[in-house]
Amino acid sequence: MAAPPAPLIIFTCTWYPSTEDLRFLQCVESLEAARVHSCPAIVVVDGSPSKRVHEALRSTGALVHKQTFSGGKGAALREAAGIAADHAGASADTLLCWQEPEKTDMIRLWAKVHSALKPTDDVVVPRRTQQSFQSSYPIEQFYSESYGNLYLDAVMKNAIQGSGDAASAIVMPRADTDTPRGTSILDWHFGPFAFRAKHVDLWTEYTGSSYDAQIVPYVHGIRKGLSVCGVDVDFVLDEKMRQQEEGNAEFIEKRLNQLNELDPKVKAAWTDDLYC
């Protein structure tokens, strides 16, 4: 008798210069957490130049594949999404869950996210609770991403309200809890997202090279009438990450670049031609 389809499959991509890198160590914790929390499968596409890194990742029991698609993060994400969708345990309704490998605490939360979904939900964007977000993140990142999230929510509302006759086919994304003043419906800048495997083409057909490869596809999904929701999670960033990044000009500039480079691409996605 065939095994039932997996309710969810996690996928991610990695690139580390060495096994001493803080993010590599955090990634290993994530892969080991997937085993502890009995995740059905976790797919990793690794582009690291070091053979030691690749072998160490494989030793966790994760399904680690050497990156073959040419390009950076966007290409690796597309490759990983395709492999996850083709997994023997996946069905059309299996939830394919993307996360950055360093976000270890997210591993335990995917089951909660899955259980919060309605059968009609197509895409889900986990949303950090205000308390966990502000208390565990570098303070600069809390403010920059809160600002970016509110901006992208405003862009979304304007786009949907201004879409005329097409608006009848669009379902405004919802959150599974209240959205008080100062909180966005979708946590655009968090990173993790998930979608039913039947919608994988939205991600594999988009050609973005970086963070846009995560977000632009679900903007196009909303425009095509998919149901997108936000689910609150009490995600806690590892303290080592916060200590490394808080007050660090290099990381603060990275956050500014994300606002100035990513957000305009997301805004443009509301009016660009649909790519699939």
PDB file of C-alpha atoms in Angstrom:
ATOM      1  CA  MET A   1       0.000   0.000   0.000  1.00  0.00           C
ATOM      2  CA  ALA A   2       1.411   3.385  -0.996  1.00  0.00           C
ATOM      3  CA  ALA A   3       2.351   5.812   1.737  1.00  0.00           C
ATOM      4  CA  PRO A   4       0.100   8.890   2.067  1.00  0.00           C
ATOM      5  CA  PRO A   5       1.435  12.114   0.533  1.00  0.00           C
ATOM      6  CA  ALA A   6       3.657  14.263   2.706  1.00  0.00           C
ATOM      7  CA  PRO A   7       1.740  17.189   4.228  1.00  0.00           C
ATOM      8  CA  LEU A   8       4.772  19.425   3.783  1.00  0.00           C
ATOM      9  CA  ILE A   9       8.319  19.413   2.426  1.00  0.00           C
ATOM     10  CA  ILE A  10      10.895  22.040   3.382  1.00  0.00           C
ATOM     11  CA  PHE A  11      13.342  23.306   0.766  1.00  0.00           C
ATOM     12  CA  THR A  12      16.260  25.719   0.913  1.00  0.00           C
ATOM     13  CA  CYS A  13      19.589  26.573  -0.688  1.00  0.00           C
ATOM     14  CA  THR A  14      23.045  27.100   0.766  1.00  0.00           C
ATOM     15  CA  TRP A  15      26.422  28.620   0.022  1.00  0.00           C
ATOM     16  CA  TYR A  16      29.140  28.768   2.667  1.00  0.00           C
ATOM     17  CA  PRO A  17      32.878  29.419   2.336  1.00  0.00           C
ATOM     18  CA  SER A  18      33.822  27.042   5.149  1.00  0.00           C
ATOM     19  CA  THR A  19      32.547  24.885   7.984  1.00  0.00           C
ATOM     20  CA  GLU A  20      33.595  27.598  10.456  1.00  0.00           C
ATOM     21  CA  ASP A  21      31.134  30.151   9.082  1.00  0.00           C
ATOM     22  CA  LEU A  22      28.454  31.138  11.639  1.00  0.00           C
ATOM     23  CA  ARG A  23      25.680  30.699   9.089  1.00  0.00           C
ATOM     24  CA  PHE A  24      26.926  27.234   8.182  1.00  0.00           C
ATOM     25  CA  LEU A  25      26.763  26.223  11.854  1.00  0.00           C
ATOM     26  CA  GLN A  26      23.264  27.669  12.090  1.00  0.00           C
ATOM     27  CA  CYS A  27      22.253  25.748   8.965  1.00  0.00           C
ATOM     28  CA  VAL A  28      23.455  22.455  10.443  1.00  0.00           C
ATOM     29  CA  GLU A  29      21.310  23.165  13.513  1.00  0.00           C
ATOM     30  CA  SER A  30      18.321  23.688  11.211  1.00  0.00           C
ATOM     31  CA  LEU A  31      18.869  20.429   9.349  1.00  0.00           C
ATOM     32  CA  GLU A  32      19.243  18.534  12.599  1.00  0.00           C
ATOM     33  CA  ALA A  33      16.098  20.233  13.941  1.00  0.00           C
ATOM     34  CA  ALA A  34      14.187  18.941  10.924  1.00  0.00           C
ATOM     35  CA  ARG A  35      15.003  15.417  12.030  1.00  0.00           C
ATOM     36  CA  VAL A  36      14.086  16.142  15.654  1.00  0.00           C
ATOM     37  CA  HIS A  37      10.717  17.559  14.615  1.00  0.00           C
ATOM     38  CA  SER A  38      10.047  14.653  12.222  1.00  0.00           C
ATOM     39  CA  CYS A  39       9.762  16.792   9.102  1.00  0.00           C
ATOM     40  CA  PRO A  40       8.829  14.489   6.200  1.00  0.00           C
ATOM     41  CA  ALA A  41      11.718  15.788   4.078  1.00  0.00           C
ATOM     42  CA  ILE A  42      14.065  18.729   3.733  1.00  0.00           C
ATOM     43  CA  VAL A  43      15.657  19.441   0.348  1.00  0.00           C
ATOM     44  CA  VAL A  44      18.897  21.434   0.126  1.00  0.00           C
ATOM     45  CA  VAL A  45      20.549  22.722  -3.040  1.00  0.00           C
ATOM     46  CA  ASP A  46      24.141  23.564  -2.128  1.00  0.00           C
ATOM     47  CA  GLY A  47      26.463  25.750  -4.157  1.00  0.00           C
ATOM     48  CA  SER A  48      29.310  25.864  -1.643  1.00  0.00           C
ATOM     49  CA  PRO A  49      32.804  25.612  -3.153  1.00  0.00           C
ATOM     50  CA  SER A  50      34.036  23.468  -0.243  1.00  0.00           C
ATOM     51  CA  LYS A  51      33.576  19.710  -0.441  1.00  0.00           C
ATOM     52  CA  ARG A  52      33.746  19.596   3.361  1.00  0.00           C
ATOM     53  CA  VAL A  53      30.710  21.859   3.591  1.00  0.00           C
ATOM     54  CA  HIS A  54      28.726  19.685   1.189  1.00  0.00           C
ATOM     55  CA  GLU A  55      29.625  16.475   3.002  1.00  0.00           C
ATOM     56  CA  ALA A  56      28.821  17.976   6.402  1.00  0.00           C
ATOM     57  CA  LEU A  57      25.381  19.010   5.174  1.00  0.00           C
ATOM     58  CA  ARG A  58      24.714  15.527   3.808  1.00  0.00           C
ATOM     59  CA  SER A  59      25.716  13.963   7.130  1.00  0.00           C
ATOM     60  CA  THR A  60      22.618  15.499   8.762  1.00  0.00           C
ATOM     61  CA  GLY A  61      20.314  13.240   6.743  1.00  0.00           C
ATOM     62  CA  ALA A  62      18.917  16.058   4.625  1.00  0.00           C
ATOM     63  CA  LEU A  63      18.405  15.511   0.882  1.00  0.00           C
ATOM     64  CA  VAL A  64      21.392  17.564  -0.284  1.00  0.00           C
ATOM     65  CA  HIS A  65      21.932  18.199  -3.999  1.00  0.00           C
ATOM     66  CA  LYS A  66      24.866  19.959  -5.593  1.00  0.00           C
ATOM     67  CA  GLN A  67      23.656  23.090  -7.375  1.00  0.00           C
ATOM     68  CA  THR A  68      23.576  22.626 -11.149  1.00  0.00           C
ATOM     69  CA  PHE A  69      21.554  25.678 -12.208  1.00  0.00           C
ATOM     70  CA  SER A  70      23.819  28.569 -13.160  1.00  0.00           C
ATOM     71  CA  GLY A  71      23.394  31.678 -11.027  1.00  0.00           C
ATOM     72  CA  GLY A  72      23.085  32.722  -7.410  1.00  0.00           C
ATOM     73  CA  LYS A  73      20.309  32.487  -4.849  1.00  0.00           C
ATOM     74  CA  GLY A  74      17.444  32.810  -7.318  1.00  0.00           C
ATOM     75  CA  ALA A  75      18.712  29.974  -9.492  1.00  0.00           C
ATOM     76  CA  ALA A  76      19.329  27.734  -6.476  1.00  0.00           C
ATOM     77  CA  LEU A  77      15.831  28.455  -5.145  1.00  0.00           C
ATOM     78  CA  ARG A  78      14.280  27.475  -8.492  1.00  0.00           C
ATOM     79  CA  GLU A  79      16.280  24.262  -8.569  1.00  0.00           C
ATOM     80  CA  ALA A  80      15.351  23.376  -4.997  1.00  0.00           C
ATOM     81  CA  ALA A  81      11.651  24.113  -5.607  1.00  0.00           C
ATOM     82  CA  GLY A  82      11.626  21.807  -8.609  1.00  0.00           C
ATOM     83  CA  ILE A  83      13.328  18.994  -6.707  1.00  0.00           C
ATOM     84  CA  ALA A  84      10.911  19.375  -3.785  1.00  0.00           C
ATOM     85  CA  ALA A  85       7.883  19.289  -6.103  1.00  0.00           C
ATOM     86  CA  ASP A  86       9.234  16.109  -7.756  1.00  0.00           C
ATOM     87  CA  HIS A  87       9.840  14.367  -4.420  1.00  0.00           C
ATOM     88  CA  ALA A  88       8.197  10.957  -4.258  1.00  0.00           C
ATOM     89  CA  GLY A  89       6.157  12.016  -1.241  1.00  0.00           C
ATOM     90  CA  ALA A  90       4.745  15.170  -2.807  1.00  0.00           C
ATOM     91  CA  SER A  91       1.205  15.547  -4.095  1.00  0.00           C
ATOM     92  CA  ALA A  92      -0.429  18.534  -5.779  1.00  0.00           C
ATOM     93  CA  ASP A  93      -1.573  19.813  -2.367  1.00  0.00           C
ATOM     94  CA  THR A  94       1.662  19.168  -0.462  1.00  0.00           C
ATOM     95  CA  LEU A  95       2.888  22.402   1.086  1.00  0.00           C
ATOM     96  CA  LEU A  96       6.384  23.245  -0.202  1.00  0.00           C
ATOM     97  CA  CYS A  97       7.994  25.388   2.482  1.00  0.00           C
ATOM     98  CA  TRP A  98      10.894  27.696   1.729  1.00  0.00           C
ATOM     99  CA  GLN A  99      13.115  29.164   4.429  1.00  0.00           C
ATOM    100  CA  GLU A 100      16.620  30.509   4.744  1.00  0.00           C
ATOM    101  CA  PRO A 101      18.678  27.704   6.290  1.00  0.00           C
ATOM    102  CA  GLU A 102      19.906  29.947   9.117  1.00  0.00           C
ATOM    103  CA  LYS A 103      16.382  30.481  10.482  1.00  0.00           C
ATOM    104  CA  THR A 104      16.560  27.422  12.732  1.00  0.00           C
ATOM    105  CA  ASP A 105      13.532  28.220  14.892  1.00  0.00           C
ATOM    106  CA  MET A 106      11.292  28.193  11.813  1.00  0.00           C
ATOM    107  CA  ILE A 107      11.673  24.428  11.490  1.00  0.00           C
ATOM    108  CA  ARG A 108       9.447  23.755  14.491  1.00  0.00           C
ATOM    109  CA  LEU A 109       6.806  26.212  13.255  1.00  0.00           C
ATOM    110  CA  TRP A 110       5.976  24.753   9.841  1.00  0.00           C
ATOM    111  CA  ALA A 111       3.581  22.197  11.313  1.00  0.00           C
ATOM    112  CA  LYS A 112       1.659  25.054  12.988  1.00  0.00           C
ATOM    113  CA  VAL A 113       1.588  26.971   9.717  1.00  0.00           C
ATOM    114  CA  HIS A 114       0.256  23.924   7.876  1.00  0.00           C
ATOM    115  CA  SER A 115      -2.455  23.276  10.458  1.00  0.00           C
ATOM    116  CA  ALA A 116      -3.637  26.916  10.268  1.00  0.00           C
ATOM    117  CA  LEU A 117      -4.377  26.737   6.539  1.00  0.00           C
ATOM    118  CA  LYS A 118      -7.770  26.346   4.938  1.00  0.00           C
ATOM    119  CA  PRO A 119      -8.056  23.765   2.136  1.00  0.00           C
ATOM    120  CA  THR A 120      -8.556  26.660  -0.302  1.00  0.00           C
ATOM    121  CA  ASP A 121      -5.343  28.470   0.680  1.00  0.00           C
ATOM    122  CA  ASP A 122      -2.700  28.360  -2.041  1.00  0.00           C
ATOM    123  CA  VAL A 123       0.214  30.355  -0.583  1.00  0.00           C
ATOM    124  CA  VAL A 124       1.155  31.207   2.981  1.00  0.00           C
ATOM    125  CA  VAL A 125       3.584  33.822   4.297  1.00  0.00           C
ATOM    126  CA  PRO A 126       4.460  33.303   7.974  1.00  0.00           C
ATOM    127  CA  ARG A 127       4.250  36.542   9.958  1.00  0.00           C
ATOM    128  CA  ARG A 128       6.470  37.218  12.952  1.00  0.00           C
ATOM    129  CA  THR A 129       4.592  38.308  16.058  1.00  0.00           C
ATOM    130  CA  GLN A 130       5.537  41.818  17.132  1.00  0.00           C
ATOM    131  CA  GLN A 131       6.875  40.575  20.459  1.00  0.00           C
ATOM    132  CA  SER A 132       9.151  37.877  19.034  1.00  0.00           C
ATOM    133  CA  PHE A 133      10.250  40.107  16.147  1.00  0.00           C
ATOM    134  CA  GLN A 134      11.225  43.133  18.220  1.00  0.00           C
ATOM    135  CA  SER A 135      12.788  41.199  21.096  1.00  0.00           C
ATOM    136  CA  SER A 136      14.990  38.825  19.099  1.00  0.00           C
ATOM    137  CA  TYR A 137      16.075  40.758  15.984  1.00  0.00           C
ATOM    138  CA  PRO A 138      18.767  43.415  15.533  1.00  0.00           C
ATOM    139  CA  ILE A 139      16.902  46.613  16.317  1.00  0.00           C
ATOM    140  CA  GLU A 140      17.840  48.187  12.979  1.00  0.00           C
ATOM    141  CA  GLN A 141      16.385  45.218  11.134  1.00  0.00           C
ATOM    142  CA  PHE A 142      13.180  45.355  13.161  1.00  0.00           C
ATOM    143  CA  TYR A 143      12.581  48.955  12.120  1.00  0.00           C
ATOM    144  CA  SER A 144      13.721  48.644   8.491  1.00  0.00           C
ATOM    145  CA  GLU A 145      11.675  45.515   7.802  1.00  0.00           C
ATOM    146  CA  SER A 146       8.621  46.859   9.642  1.00  0.00           C
ATOM    147  CA  TYR A 147       8.797  49.948   7.414  1.00  0.00           C
ATOM    148  CA  GLY A 148       9.275  47.853   4.292  1.00  0.00           C
ATOM    149  CA  ASN A 149       6.381  45.562   5.198  1.00  0.00           C
ATOM    150  CA  LEU A 150       3.986  48.474   5.706  1.00  0.00           C
ATOM    151  CA  TYR A 151       5.114  50.034   2.428  1.00  0.00           C
ATOM    152  CA  LEU A 152       4.576  46.814   0.458  1.00  0.00           C
ATOM    153  CA  ASP A 153       1.163  46.323   2.089  1.00  0.00           C
ATOM    154  CA  ALA A 154       0.210  49.832   0.920  1.00  0.00           C
ATOM    155  CA  VAL A 155       1.481  49.076  -2.581  1.00  0.00           C
ATOM    156  CA  MET A 156      -0.588  45.872  -2.621  1.00  0.00           C
ATOM    157  CA  LYS A 157      -3.786  47.597  -1.509  1.00  0.00           C
ATOM    158  CA  ASN A 158      -3.344  50.383  -4.062  1.00  0.00           C
ATOM    159  CA  ALA A 159      -2.659  47.878  -6.838  1.00  0.00           C
ATOM    160  CA  ILE A 160      -5.688  45.743  -6.048  1.00  0.00           C
ATOM    161  CA  GLN A 161      -8.015  48.720  -5.601  1.00  0.00           C
ATOM    162  CA  GLY A 162      -6.775  50.233  -8.853  1.00  0.00           C
ATOM    163  CA  SER A 163      -7.004  47.076 -10.933  1.00  0.00           C
ATOM    164  CA  GLY A 164     -10.512  47.852 -12.213  1.00  0.00           C
ATOM    165  CA  ASP A 165     -12.439  44.920 -13.685  1.00  0.00           C
ATOM    166  CA  ALA A 166      -9.553  42.567 -12.925  1.00  0.00           C
ATOM    167  CA  ALA A 167     -10.100  43.145  -9.188  1.00  0.00           C
ATOM    168  CA  SER A 168     -13.042  40.740  -9.224  1.00  0.00           C
ATOM    169  CA  ALA A 169     -10.609  37.855  -9.765  1.00  0.00           C
ATOM    170  CA  ILE A 170      -8.222  38.978  -7.027  1.00  0.00           C
ATOM    171  CA  VAL A 171      -8.537  37.788  -3.437  1.00  0.00           C
ATOM    172  CA  MET A 172      -7.085  40.259  -0.946  1.00  0.00           C
ATOM    173  CA  PRO A 173      -4.584  38.377   1.236  1.00  0.00           C
ATOM    174  CA  ARG A 174      -5.693  37.807   4.798  1.00  0.00           C
ATOM    175  CA  ALA A 175      -3.962  37.201   8.113  1.00  0.00           C
ATOM    176  CA  ASP A 176      -5.070  34.491  10.516  1.00  0.00           C
ATOM    177  CA  THR A 177      -5.181  36.988  13.418  1.00  0.00           C
ATOM    178  CA  ASP A 178      -5.937  40.688  13.794  1.00  0.00           C
ATOM    179  CA  THR A 179      -3.704  43.209  12.056  1.00  0.00           C
ATOM    180  CA  PRO A 180      -3.403  46.192  14.424  1.00  0.00           C
ATOM    181  CA  ARG A 181      -2.024  49.576  13.433  1.00  0.00           C
ATOM    182  CA  GLY A 182       1.686  49.285  12.674  1.00  0.00           C
ATOM    183  CA  THR A 183       1.421  45.654  11.560  1.00  0.00           C
ATOM    184  CA  SER A 184       1.316  44.483   7.937  1.00  0.00           C
ATOM    185  CA  ILE A 185      -0.988  41.794   6.563  1.00  0.00           C
ATOM    186  CA  LEU A 186       1.988  39.999   5.001  1.00  0.00           C
ATOM    187  CA  ASP A 187       5.480  39.813   6.477  1.00  0.00           C
ATOM    188  CA  TRP A 188       7.103  40.531   3.114  1.00  0.00           C
ATOM    189  CA  HIS A 189      10.636  40.903   4.476  1.00  0.00           C
ATOM    190  CA  PHE A 190      10.686  37.870   6.780  1.00  0.00           C
ATOM    191  CA  GLY A 191      11.788  35.371   4.126  1.00  0.00           C
ATOM    192  CA  PRO A 192       9.902  32.092   4.707  1.00  0.00           C
ATOM    193  CA  PHE A 193       6.912  31.296   2.497  1.00  0.00           C
ATOM    194  CA  ALA A 194       5.101  28.183   1.327  1.00  0.00           C
ATOM    195  CA  PHE A 195       2.841  27.124  -1.518  1.00  0.00           C
ATOM    196  CA  ARG A 196       0.918  24.108  -2.725  1.00  0.00           C
ATOM    197  CA  ALA A 197       3.101  22.007  -5.014  1.00  0.00           C
ATOM    198  CA  LYS A 198       0.617  22.466  -7.864  1.00  0.00           C
ATOM    199  CA  HIS A 199       1.724  26.118  -8.065  1.00  0.00           C
ATOM    200  CA  VAL A 200       5.462  25.409  -8.316  1.00  0.00           C
ATOM    201  CA  ASP A 201       5.669  26.925 -11.819  1.00  0.00           C
ATOM    202  CA  LEU A 202       5.177  30.381 -10.311  1.00  0.00           C
ATOM    203  CA  TRP A 203       8.583  29.968  -8.679  1.00  0.00           C
ATOM    204  CA  THR A 204      10.447  27.845 -11.215  1.00  0.00           C
ATOM    205  CA  GLU A 205       9.454  30.081 -14.157  1.00  0.00           C
ATOM    206  CA  TYR A 206      10.444  33.373 -12.544  1.00  0.00           C
ATOM    207  CA  THR A 207      13.990  34.448 -13.440  1.00  0.00           C
ATOM    208  CA  GLY A 208      14.838  36.779 -10.544  1.00  0.00           C
ATOM    209  CA  SER A 209      18.311  36.489  -9.063  1.00  0.00           C
ATOM    210  CA  SER A 210      17.899  37.278  -5.374  1.00  0.00           C
ATOM    211  CA  TYR A 211      15.200  37.973  -2.758  1.00  0.00           C
ATOM    212  CA  ASP A 212      12.765  38.866  -5.529  1.00  0.00           C
ATOM    213  CA  ALA A 213      12.760  35.165  -6.485  1.00  0.00           C
ATOM    214  CA  GLN A 214      10.935  34.548  -3.202  1.00  0.00           C
ATOM    215  CA  ILE A 215       8.368  37.362  -3.287  1.00  0.00           C
ATOM    216  CA  VAL A 216       7.514  38.336  -6.866  1.00  0.00           C
ATOM    217  CA  PRO A 217       5.958  34.909  -7.606  1.00  0.00           C
ATOM    218  CA  TYR A 218       3.345  35.276  -4.896  1.00  0.00           C
ATOM    219  CA  VAL A 219       2.510  38.790  -6.108  1.00  0.00           C
ATOM    220  CA  HIS A 220       1.804  37.255  -9.513  1.00  0.00           C
ATOM    221  CA  GLY A 221      -0.115  34.502  -7.718  1.00  0.00           C
ATOM    222  CA  ILE A 222      -2.368  37.091  -6.080  1.00  0.00           C
ATOM    223  CA  ARG A 223      -2.947  38.718  -9.462  1.00  0.00           C
ATOM    224  CA  LYS A 224      -3.950  35.317 -10.889  1.00  0.00           C
ATOM    225  CA  GLY A 225      -6.550  34.833  -8.155  1.00  0.00           C
ATOM    226  CA  LEU A 226      -4.642  32.579  -5.741  1.00  0.00           C
ATOM    227  CA  SER A 227      -5.558  32.703  -2.066  1.00  0.00           C
ATOM    228  CA  VAL A 228      -2.627  34.036   0.001  1.00  0.00           C
ATOM    229  CA  CYS A 229      -2.626  34.255   3.782  1.00  0.00           C
ATOM    230  CA  GLY A 230      -0.355  35.284   6.620  1.00  0.00           C
ATOM    231  CA  VAL A 231      -0.017  33.008   9.657  1.00  0.00           C
ATOM    232  CA  ASP A 232       1.439  34.359  12.894  1.00  0.00           C
ATOM    233  CA  VAL A 233       4.491  32.552  14.266  1.00  0.00           C
ATOM    234  CA  ASP A 234       6.483  33.267  17.401  1.00  0.00           C
ATOM    235  CA  PHE A 235       9.768  32.939  15.525  1.00  0.00           C
ATOM    236  CA  VAL A 236      12.856  33.757  17.592  1.00  0.00           C
ATOM    237  CA  LEU A 237      16.098  34.639  15.832  1.00  0.00           C
ATOM    238  CA  ASP A 238      19.179  32.961  17.260  1.00  0.00           C
ATOM    239  CA  GLU A 239      20.958  35.264  19.690  1.00  0.00           C
ATOM    240  CA  LYS A 240      24.309  34.688  17.960  1.00  0.00           C
ATOM    241  CA  MET A 241      22.878  36.151  14.764  1.00  0.00           C
ATOM    242  CA  ARG A 242      21.529  39.204  16.556  1.00  0.00           C
ATOM    243  CA  GLN A 243      24.842  39.814  18.303  1.00  0.00           C
ATOM    244  CA  GLN A 244      26.767  39.620  15.029  1.00  0.00           C
ATOM    245  CA  GLU A 245      24.470  42.006  13.152  1.00  0.00           C
ATOM    246  CA  GLU A 246      23.169  44.602  15.623  1.00  0.00           C
ATOM    247  CA  GLY A 247      25.133  47.842  15.435  1.00  0.00           C
ATOM    248  CA  ASN A 248      27.138  46.467  12.488  1.00  0.00           C
ATOM    249  CA  ALA A 249      27.271  49.036   9.659  1.00  0.00           C
ATOM    250  CA  GLU A 250      27.762  46.349   7.005  1.00  0.00           C
ATOM    251  CA  PHE A 251      24.556  44.585   7.960  1.00  0.00           C
ATOM    252  CA  ILE A 252      22.636  47.844   8.404  1.00  0.00           C
ATOM    253  CA  GLU A 253      23.625  48.819   4.851  1.00  0.00           C
ATOM    254  CA  LYS A 254      22.431  45.405   3.668  1.00  0.00           C
ATOM    255  CA  ARG A 255      18.980  46.171   5.107  1.00  0.00           C
ATOM    256  CA  LEU A 256      18.936  49.560   3.401  1.00  0.00           C
ATOM    257  CA  ASN A 257      19.887  47.946   0.093  1.00  0.00           C
ATOM    258  CA  GLN A 258      17.053  45.468   0.471  1.00  0.00           C
ATOM    259  CA  LEU A 259      14.568  48.329   0.824  1.00  0.00           C
ATOM    260  CA  ASN A 260      16.027  50.248  -2.109  1.00  0.00           C
ATOM    261  CA  GLU A 261      16.567  47.307  -4.471  1.00  0.00           C
ATOM    262  CA  LEU A 262      13.962  44.686  -3.568  1.00  0.00           C
ATOM    263  CA  ASP A 263      10.882  46.765  -2.829  1.00  0.00           C
ATOM    264  CA  PRO A 264      10.784  48.549  -6.216  1.00  0.00           C
ATOM    265  CA  LYS A 265      10.884  45.129  -7.939  1.00  0.00           C
ATOM    266  CA  VAL A 266       7.969  43.952  -5.825  1.00  0.00           C
ATOM    267  CA  LYS A 267       6.034  47.126  -6.640  1.00  0.00           C
ATOM    268  CA  ALA A 268       6.701  46.654 -10.363  1.00  0.00           C
ATOM    269  CA  ALA A 269       5.423  43.066 -10.136  1.00  0.00           C
ATOM    270  CA  TRP A 270       1.882  44.389  -9.703  1.00  0.00           C
ATOM    271  CA  THR A 271       1.904  45.830 -13.227  1.00  0.00           C
ATOM    272  CA  ASP A 272       4.494  43.723 -15.104  1.00  0.00           C
ATOM    273  CA  ASP A 273       3.260  41.231 -17.673  1.00  0.00           C
ATOM    274  CA  LEU A 274       2.412  37.879 -16.105  1.00  0.00           C
ATOM    275  CA  TYR A 275       5.238  35.438 -16.877  1.00  0.00           C
ATOM    276  CA  CYS A 276       3.315  32.186 -16.468  1.00  0.00           C
TER     277      CYS A 276
END
